[in-house]
XYZ file of C-alpha atoms in Angstrom:
550
model
C -17.984 159.924 40.006
C -19.322 160.318 43.355
C -16.655 158.115 44.811
C -14.370 161.152 43.678
C -17.955 163.577 45.066
C -17.244 161.854 48.359
C -13.297 162.001 48.540
C -13.183 165.954 47.533
C -16.040 166.421 50.509
C -14.647 164.478 53.011
C -10.821 166.626 52.597
C -13.063 169.756 52.068
C -14.377 169.331 56.109
C -10.079 167.825 56.763
C -10.812 164.154 57.064
C -8.953 161.996 54.843
C -11.574 159.209 53.170
C -9.782 156.386 53.730
C -9.559 157.413 57.498
C -13.683 157.831 58.388
C -13.887 156.892 61.178
C -17.049 157.040 63.519
C -16.327 160.848 65.014
C -17.161 163.865 66.227
C -15.039 167.076 65.881
C -15.165 171.047 65.808
C -14.388 173.275 63.674
C -14.527 176.887 61.870
C -17.557 176.878 64.339
C -19.211 173.438 63.155
C -19.415 170.047 64.464
C -18.810 167.631 62.041
C -20.429 163.895 62.830
C -19.170 160.790 60.951
C -21.055 157.974 61.803
C -18.629 155.137 60.023
C -21.417 153.395 58.762
C -21.161 151.275 55.198
C -22.705 153.541 53.600
C -20.865 157.061 54.492
C -23.095 159.348 56.141
C -21.793 162.710 57.800
C -23.224 165.717 58.956
C -22.845 168.731 60.544
C -23.960 171.662 63.090
C -23.930 174.932 63.536
C -21.936 175.732 66.761
C -24.227 179.133 66.784
C -27.807 178.199 66.124
C -27.751 174.571 66.035
C -29.183 174.331 62.651
C -27.832 171.198 60.300
C -25.827 172.538 56.765
C -24.664 169.384 55.268
C -25.817 166.396 54.745
C -23.838 164.696 53.247
C -24.732 160.461 52.269
C -21.984 158.799 50.212
C -20.192 161.345 49.182
C -23.631 163.442 47.761
C -24.971 166.067 49.760
C -28.912 165.644 50.186
C -29.329 168.955 52.231
C -30.524 172.128 50.105
C -27.766 174.537 49.003
C -29.701 178.699 50.439
C -31.331 177.280 53.786
C -30.690 174.795 56.615
C -32.918 172.300 58.650
C -33.568 172.399 61.875
C -36.603 172.698 64.423
C -39.190 174.897 64.601
C -37.533 178.283 62.648
C -34.326 178.204 63.212
C -33.483 178.495 67.036
C -31.471 181.797 66.439
C -29.564 181.106 68.251
C -28.563 178.052 70.952
C -25.952 176.967 73.410
C -24.369 173.651 71.320
C -22.172 171.186 72.859
C -21.253 167.426 71.640
C -20.540 164.883 73.833
C -19.128 160.765 72.873
C -20.418 158.180 75.128
C -19.107 155.297 75.418
C -17.263 154.703 72.021
C -20.516 154.486 70.503
C -22.589 157.644 70.213
C -22.344 160.505 69.644
C -25.163 163.880 71.766
C -25.015 167.110 69.788
C -27.416 168.296 72.432
C -28.247 172.802 71.879
C -30.594 174.802 74.350
C -32.018 177.826 73.638
C -34.632 178.987 76.015
C -37.550 176.437 77.227
C -36.508 174.270 74.146
C -33.599 171.494 74.296
C -33.354 170.142 70.333
C -31.426 166.607 70.708
C -29.488 164.879 67.876
C -27.477 161.701 68.479
C -24.886 160.046 66.001
C -25.095 155.486 66.758
C -21.667 154.223 65.757
C -22.649 152.253 61.479
C -25.828 154.243 61.211
C -26.453 156.570 58.823
C -29.449 158.462 60.756
C -29.368 160.808 62.504
C -31.133 159.787 65.639
C -33.564 162.875 67.902
C -35.964 164.640 70.573
C -36.894 167.795 71.385
C -37.763 168.662 75.350
C -40.117 171.768 75.527
C -41.142 173.576 79.505
C -43.125 175.812 76.982
C -45.102 176.349 73.311
C -42.406 177.908 70.854
C -43.341 181.696 69.793
C -43.681 180.859 66.448
C -47.221 178.885 67.343
C -45.738 174.677 66.470
C -43.064 172.394 66.747
C -42.003 170.741 64.054
C -38.474 169.668 62.677
C -37.790 169.899 59.229
C -35.476 168.522 56.606
C -34.936 170.882 54.013
C -33.435 168.287 51.096
C -32.407 169.213 47.864
C -35.189 168.060 45.539
C -32.912 168.139 41.893
C -32.013 164.678 43.782
C -34.886 163.726 45.740
C -36.970 164.312 43.734
C -39.855 161.956 44.294
C -42.272 162.460 47.266
C -46.623 162.797 47.155
C -47.098 164.026 44.147
C -50.134 165.959 46.090
C -48.189 167.475 47.993
C -45.861 169.744 45.162
C -46.733 172.566 45.579
C -44.437 173.705 42.996
C -47.210 172.561 40.241
C -48.917 175.351 41.353
C -47.474 177.811 38.879
C -51.495 179.421 38.628
C -51.207 180.827 41.816
C -52.356 180.737 45.388
C -56.133 179.268 45.292
C -56.108 179.858 50.034
C -53.619 181.551 52.278
C -50.123 180.967 51.186
C -50.863 177.489 51.153
C -52.464 175.137 48.281
C -52.326 176.586 44.955
C -53.527 175.279 41.609
C -52.013 174.667 38.283
C -53.090 176.519 34.957
C -55.761 173.457 34.108
C -57.359 173.927 38.437
C -55.407 171.366 39.307
C -54.838 172.056 43.036
C -51.987 171.077 45.166
C -50.503 171.338 48.674
C -48.112 170.641 51.921
C -51.314 169.153 53.555
C -52.824 167.042 50.411
C -51.745 162.897 50.813
C -52.059 160.254 49.106
C -52.473 156.440 48.208
C -50.202 156.533 44.763
C -47.861 154.091 42.850
C -43.596 154.564 42.877
C -41.642 152.785 41.404
C -38.614 151.063 43.846
C -36.087 149.402 42.353
C -37.527 147.311 39.922
C -41.244 146.649 42.460
C -44.369 149.083 42.686
C -45.496 149.787 46.347
C -48.223 151.153 47.380
C -46.841 154.245 49.753
C -48.947 156.334 51.501
C -46.718 160.187 52.149
C -47.934 163.096 53.714
C -50.934 163.861 56.154
C -51.519 160.429 58.053
C -53.023 159.491 60.595
C -50.818 160.427 63.224
C -51.714 156.421 64.167
C -50.725 154.426 61.354
C -47.753 157.130 60.434
C -44.241 155.944 61.661
C -42.589 156.172 58.049
C -42.868 159.218 55.445
C -40.002 159.838 53.518
C -38.599 161.394 49.727
C -36.962 158.898 47.211
C -34.534 160.009 43.995
C -36.294 159.075 40.603
C -35.084 155.412 40.460
C -35.649 154.699 44.600
C -31.893 153.885 45.037
C -31.570 156.593 47.833
C -34.109 156.941 50.446
C -34.619 159.955 52.948
C -37.214 159.387 55.893
C -38.642 160.197 59.211
C -39.120 158.152 61.389
C -41.254 158.210 64.831
C -41.181 154.840 66.083
C -42.766 153.522 69.758
C -44.181 156.470 71.655
C -42.702 159.223 69.230
C -46.289 160.675 69.097
C -47.007 160.896 72.986
C -46.463 164.232 73.803
C -48.272 165.246 70.764
C -51.632 166.581 70.820
C -54.462 165.337 68.221
C -54.829 162.251 69.312
C -54.168 158.942 66.395
C -56.755 160.042 64.105
C -54.676 163.538 63.716
C -53.515 164.419 60.816
C -50.941 167.492 59.607
C -47.869 168.001 57.016
C -44.818 165.345 55.956
C -43.709 166.205 52.516
C -43.651 169.168 50.995
C -41.816 169.815 47.290
C -42.126 173.230 46.388
C -39.965 176.752 44.057
C -36.756 176.029 46.664
C -36.313 172.721 48.361
C -38.361 168.993 49.026
C -39.051 169.506 52.591
C -39.651 166.054 55.197
C -41.129 167.005 58.085
C -41.803 165.948 61.911
C -44.792 167.954 63.151
C -45.176 167.350 66.572
C -47.763 170.206 68.370
C -49.612 172.953 65.650
C -52.863 175.011 64.985
C -53.537 172.562 61.930
C -57.364 171.406 63.334
C -55.462 170.980 66.473
C -58.863 169.439 68.875
C -56.864 169.711 72.212
C -54.421 171.605 74.574
C -50.884 170.826 73.157
C -48.853 169.308 76.003
C -45.225 170.330 76.290
C -42.782 167.738 77.484
C -40.361 164.480 75.871
C -41.207 164.810 72.294
C -39.544 162.026 70.187
C -37.442 159.291 70.075
C -37.803 160.245 66.705
C -35.612 159.925 62.703
C -33.889 161.282 59.859
C -32.745 157.783 57.663
C -30.436 157.286 54.631
C -31.076 154.065 53.153
C -29.926 153.194 50.436
C -32.022 149.619 50.741
C -36.053 150.853 50.497
C -37.990 152.574 53.466
C -36.690 150.882 56.916
C -39.056 149.208 59.345
C -40.963 151.987 61.772
C -40.034 149.255 65.140
C -36.964 151.686 64.702
C -33.946 150.254 68.403
C -34.170 153.382 69.918
C -33.848 151.459 73.643
C -30.250 153.563 74.439
C -31.984 157.048 75.183
C -31.650 155.554 78.021
C -27.796 155.995 79.000
C -28.302 159.417 76.831
C -29.154 161.981 80.213
C -31.863 163.305 78.067
C -34.293 166.438 80.046
C -37.848 164.775 79.900
C -36.706 161.258 78.571
C -38.529 158.470 80.450
C -37.189 155.010 80.033
C -39.113 151.475 79.813
C -38.327 151.068 83.365
C -40.119 153.623 84.590
C -43.396 153.392 82.529
C -46.361 150.934 82.434
C -49.633 149.761 80.659
C -52.649 148.624 79.725
C -54.542 145.833 78.742
C -57.815 144.331 78.397
C -60.640 143.920 76.017
C -62.783 145.924 73.928
C -66.274 145.048 73.197
C -69.361 145.199 72.089
C -68.242 147.113 68.839
C -68.486 144.676 65.347
C -65.646 143.444 63.598
C -66.166 145.152 60.621
C -64.939 147.991 62.357
C -61.844 148.676 63.315
C -61.647 149.174 66.972
C -58.696 151.858 68.439
C -58.283 152.164 71.695
C -57.130 155.600 73.156
C -55.414 157.058 76.324
C -54.556 160.190 77.051
C -53.959 163.458 79.769
C -52.777 166.826 79.828
C -49.121 165.222 79.774
C -49.461 162.535 77.334
C -51.162 160.204 75.087
C -51.203 156.612 73.699
C -53.569 154.460 71.307
C -54.076 150.687 70.094
C -55.686 148.913 67.278
C -57.569 146.011 69.085
C -57.089 142.305 67.807
C -59.102 141.021 65.409
C -61.457 139.447 69.100
C -61.108 142.875 70.463
C -58.535 142.208 72.589
C -54.799 144.929 73.342
C -52.248 145.514 75.199
C -50.747 149.977 74.929
C -47.176 151.001 74.529
C -45.566 151.695 77.118
C -46.827 154.490 79.309
C -45.809 157.175 81.523
C -47.333 156.554 84.575
C -51.232 158.546 85.444
C -53.890 158.614 85.550
C -55.066 158.849 81.645
C -58.961 158.978 79.987
C -59.003 155.795 77.956
C -61.083 155.528 75.199
C -62.824 152.946 72.138
C -63.301 154.605 68.331
C -65.918 153.026 66.599
C -63.945 153.331 63.526
C -63.521 156.954 64.802
C -66.657 157.967 66.245
C -66.157 157.959 69.916
C -68.454 154.588 71.958
C -67.120 154.561 75.475
C -64.653 156.146 77.322
C -63.123 155.650 80.851
C -61.035 156.149 83.438
C -57.477 154.300 84.470
C -54.000 154.613 86.239
C -50.602 152.827 84.978
C -48.182 151.999 87.627
C -44.271 152.333 86.546
C -42.999 148.275 86.322
C -47.124 146.964 86.206
C -49.904 146.242 83.515
C -53.241 147.498 84.865
C -55.785 145.068 83.298
C -58.817 146.922 82.126
C -61.459 145.546 79.269
C -63.797 148.718 77.377
C -67.516 148.358 76.352
C -68.971 150.518 73.831
C -71.872 152.455 75.098
C -73.165 153.035 71.549
C -77.330 153.300 71.925
C -78.081 149.866 69.582
C -81.624 151.864 69.188
C -83.099 151.142 65.092
C -83.860 153.708 63.105
C -86.672 154.612 60.921
C -83.442 155.264 58.544
C -80.060 156.152 58.233
C -78.039 158.170 55.502
C -73.989 156.747 56.199
C -72.593 155.264 59.418
C -71.658 156.519 63.334
C -68.102 155.715 62.282
C -66.878 159.667 62.130
C -65.795 159.944 59.438
C -67.794 161.163 55.948
C -67.266 157.853 53.949
C -69.444 157.019 50.832
C -70.838 161.267 50.746
C -69.916 163.519 47.812
C -66.668 164.204 47.192
C -65.310 162.346 50.877
C -62.647 160.086 48.044
C -60.896 163.438 47.228
C -60.815 165.722 50.196
C -58.001 164.806 51.810
C -56.258 164.914 48.001
C -56.957 168.224 46.926
C -59.062 171.972 47.517
C -63.335 171.965 47.561
C -62.061 174.384 43.556
C -60.748 171.100 42.677
C -62.219 170.855 39.142
C -61.562 167.217 39.392
C -64.852 167.703 42.856
C -68.352 166.935 41.860
C -69.798 170.073 42.100
C -70.526 172.134 45.562
C -74.610 172.469 44.828
C -77.289 172.678 47.118
C -78.050 168.461 47.030
C -82.099 166.583 47.204
C -81.211 163.574 48.936
C -84.333 160.942 48.615
C -84.448 158.028 50.867
C -84.132 154.480 49.794
C -84.131 155.317 46.528
C -80.546 158.064 45.959
C -76.686 157.228 45.704
C -74.713 157.487 49.366
C -72.637 159.542 47.140
C -74.830 161.941 45.847
C -74.829 163.229 49.438
C -72.532 165.747 50.250
C -69.775 165.156 52.513
C -70.372 169.025 53.902
C -72.650 171.300 54.613
C -71.197 175.086 53.011
C -72.724 177.428 54.357
C -72.701 179.872 50.627
C -71.974 177.816 48.790
C -74.307 174.761 49.469
C -77.172 174.753 50.952
C -79.686 173.089 52.203
C -79.579 169.936 51.748
C -83.316 168.496 51.617
C -84.216 164.392 52.242
C -86.870 163.394 51.127
C -88.641 159.706 52.481
C -91.539 158.048 52.953
C -93.575 156.825 56.173
C -96.229 154.709 56.476
C -97.733 155.683 59.224
C -96.766 158.715 61.070
C -94.681 158.351 63.996
C -95.718 160.976 67.016
C -92.604 162.348 68.340
C -88.887 161.785 66.638
C -85.406 161.983 66.712
C -83.026 163.050 64.259
C -80.051 162.718 65.487
C -77.071 164.177 62.956
C -73.364 163.459 63.854
C -70.444 165.752 62.327
C -67.017 164.964 61.996
C -65.582 169.054 62.023
C -66.618 172.564 62.416
C -65.558 175.884 60.482
C -66.080 179.387 62.133
C -68.883 178.319 63.720
C -70.663 176.582 61.301
C -73.568 174.019 62.521
C -77.048 172.688 61.626
C -80.525 173.457 62.170
C -83.433 171.566 60.469
C -86.783 172.202 58.650
C -88.944 169.289 59.134
C -91.769 169.763 57.191
C -93.117 173.658 57.917
C -91.710 173.068 61.334
C -88.252 175.043 62.187
C -85.533 173.176 64.706
C -83.910 175.528 67.499
C -80.664 177.038 66.852
C -78.146 174.911 68.072
C -75.355 176.852 69.937
C -71.676 177.310 68.413
C -69.243 174.263 68.280
C -66.030 174.479 70.108
C -64.059 176.305 67.512
C -60.891 174.590 66.351
C -59.767 178.374 65.005
C -57.950 176.823 62.121
C -59.290 175.886 58.292
C -60.363 172.549 57.957
C -62.060 170.351 54.210
C -59.933 173.456 52.556
C -57.419 172.064 53.242
C -56.999 167.885 53.969
C -58.620 166.763 56.017
C -62.177 165.835 57.542
C -61.313 164.908 61.396
C -62.082 167.388 64.646
C -64.292 167.841 67.758
C -66.984 164.695 67.309
C -70.084 166.760 67.531
C -73.137 164.815 67.943
C -76.826 166.751 67.680
C -80.222 165.338 68.258
C -83.336 167.513 67.333
C -86.378 166.740 68.908
C -89.036 166.676 66.540
C -92.407 166.698 68.493
C -95.893 164.696 67.422
C -97.363 165.769 64.120
C -94.890 166.989 62.477
C -93.746 163.926 60.716
C -96.634 162.049 58.354
C -98.395 159.011 56.717
C -97.026 159.656 53.500
C -94.075 161.810 52.528
C -92.139 164.442 54.742
C -89.072 166.359 54.200
C -85.938 167.619 56.011
C -84.180 170.377 55.656
C -80.594 171.031 56.614
C -78.594 174.465 56.784
C -75.463 175.318 57.624
C -75.515 178.104 60.121
C -73.267 180.491 61.550
C -73.006 184.352 62.408
C -70.388 184.295 60.565
C -70.347 186.742 57.011
C -69.812 184.193 54.772
C -66.598 183.311 52.193
C -66.925 181.170 49.960
C -65.349 177.301 50.015
C -64.173 179.668 53.253
C -66.989 180.641 54.575
C -69.311 178.494 58.001
C -69.173 174.666 57.113
C -69.269 171.021 59.076
C -68.137 167.563 58.122
C -71.360 164.734 57.935
C -70.581 161.671 59.915
C -74.425 160.766 59.660
C -77.765 161.399 59.633
C -79.714 159.274 61.152
C -83.773 159.789 62.170
C -85.338 157.214 65.440
C -88.750 156.347 66.883
C -88.457 157.665 70.609
């Protein structure tokens, strides 16, 4: 039946099935590109606005029929041209104001290679490519991003929904889960994965025989913003279609200014042989005359060793400036080599998991490797006690294992009430991952000291704040100062499945005589001058709390 459909479709496009070959034709206001692949792949581009209107793979139409696939929310209008290069590549160029979108076909590949060049931020406030796919065919993705299951209505805004049992769904949520791929079970990450770990995400058929993937190989994120631990929307199965995204810039808990320049390469990859490899070769981009693209020959790198971070932690090195960002894991010995980077001077930062422990400057020149090692500057003083770890994550705290997967109102969450934690006897999982002003203030910490320590220092590390939320403490009968408000990201955070933001370290100097021998109590409240609003009231997420003797 598929063969009949394929032949009919090709005839409808004015192409004889027996003569299908690599090439591009122009007819009726559309460019039709046949990639000449063994698994036939044909796509169509509207010459008036750059929208992709057809994605025909092995004779089956995977494009959602009621809406198109495109950059941003569609360009509205664009100057669109097509060029064949060396009989091997077809480049479709779409120019609209300060944005240029490239669609590239390579002979023999069932892939649309892409690049996006901008000289200013789009007026819609974010930069993304969205493929709107036929969800009746491509029904499998991340179950927690199945917005179409949220039939009981919106929980928050227009992007978090609930079912009749209270379970919540959103394109912001994610889970590692088992999906049937042919005869194998595979643990698979889907939507909202950290940039450093997210180079392929996909949707697939119920049988797993066809995968449509978004591939971000190599330095695809170099002009995006947010750093290695930022995460964004990858998939969304809604009431109409199954969306597959590449988010380059957005306002979703964005911790740095957005960049301009060339975004990519990235690719929409159709496959009958499972999930494609993340190391997709895009070196041929250097021969295509793409605005803003910097070839390998115009890049350099950084090599060195990260010291004084235990091997039990992930060690990540991050390079960034106003034009680009890069990152790399170290090996077991702490050695690292950066990706190929554009020339310039960068801030080079070392993380223990996601906790910044060192930062320095490094310069990169084209055609050379800069040697630059980095040493952790983290304070190694031994605390009187510590709750959690200074690792930039709320791991182990109450509901921390669920926050990326569901809304805090979800009935699968533990109750968000004010908690009392006793040092030395309470389980870490009873300490809340988030302090929410109108929901679970205060958190009380009880502990016993064998002797009065004199002056002391309390450190509270947070990973993300919302609505100016920050901690203020009461130690026994002494009230600590109210700290200044943190940087306002102007974005919902933990209600949309993320804990990562501008990691803050609050240091409270406790005067001598406040702490006593025997029983002591510390209360931590989230404070803010902003109005309360349930889970959208001011809040912050905990990384660790520790008490030190001065």
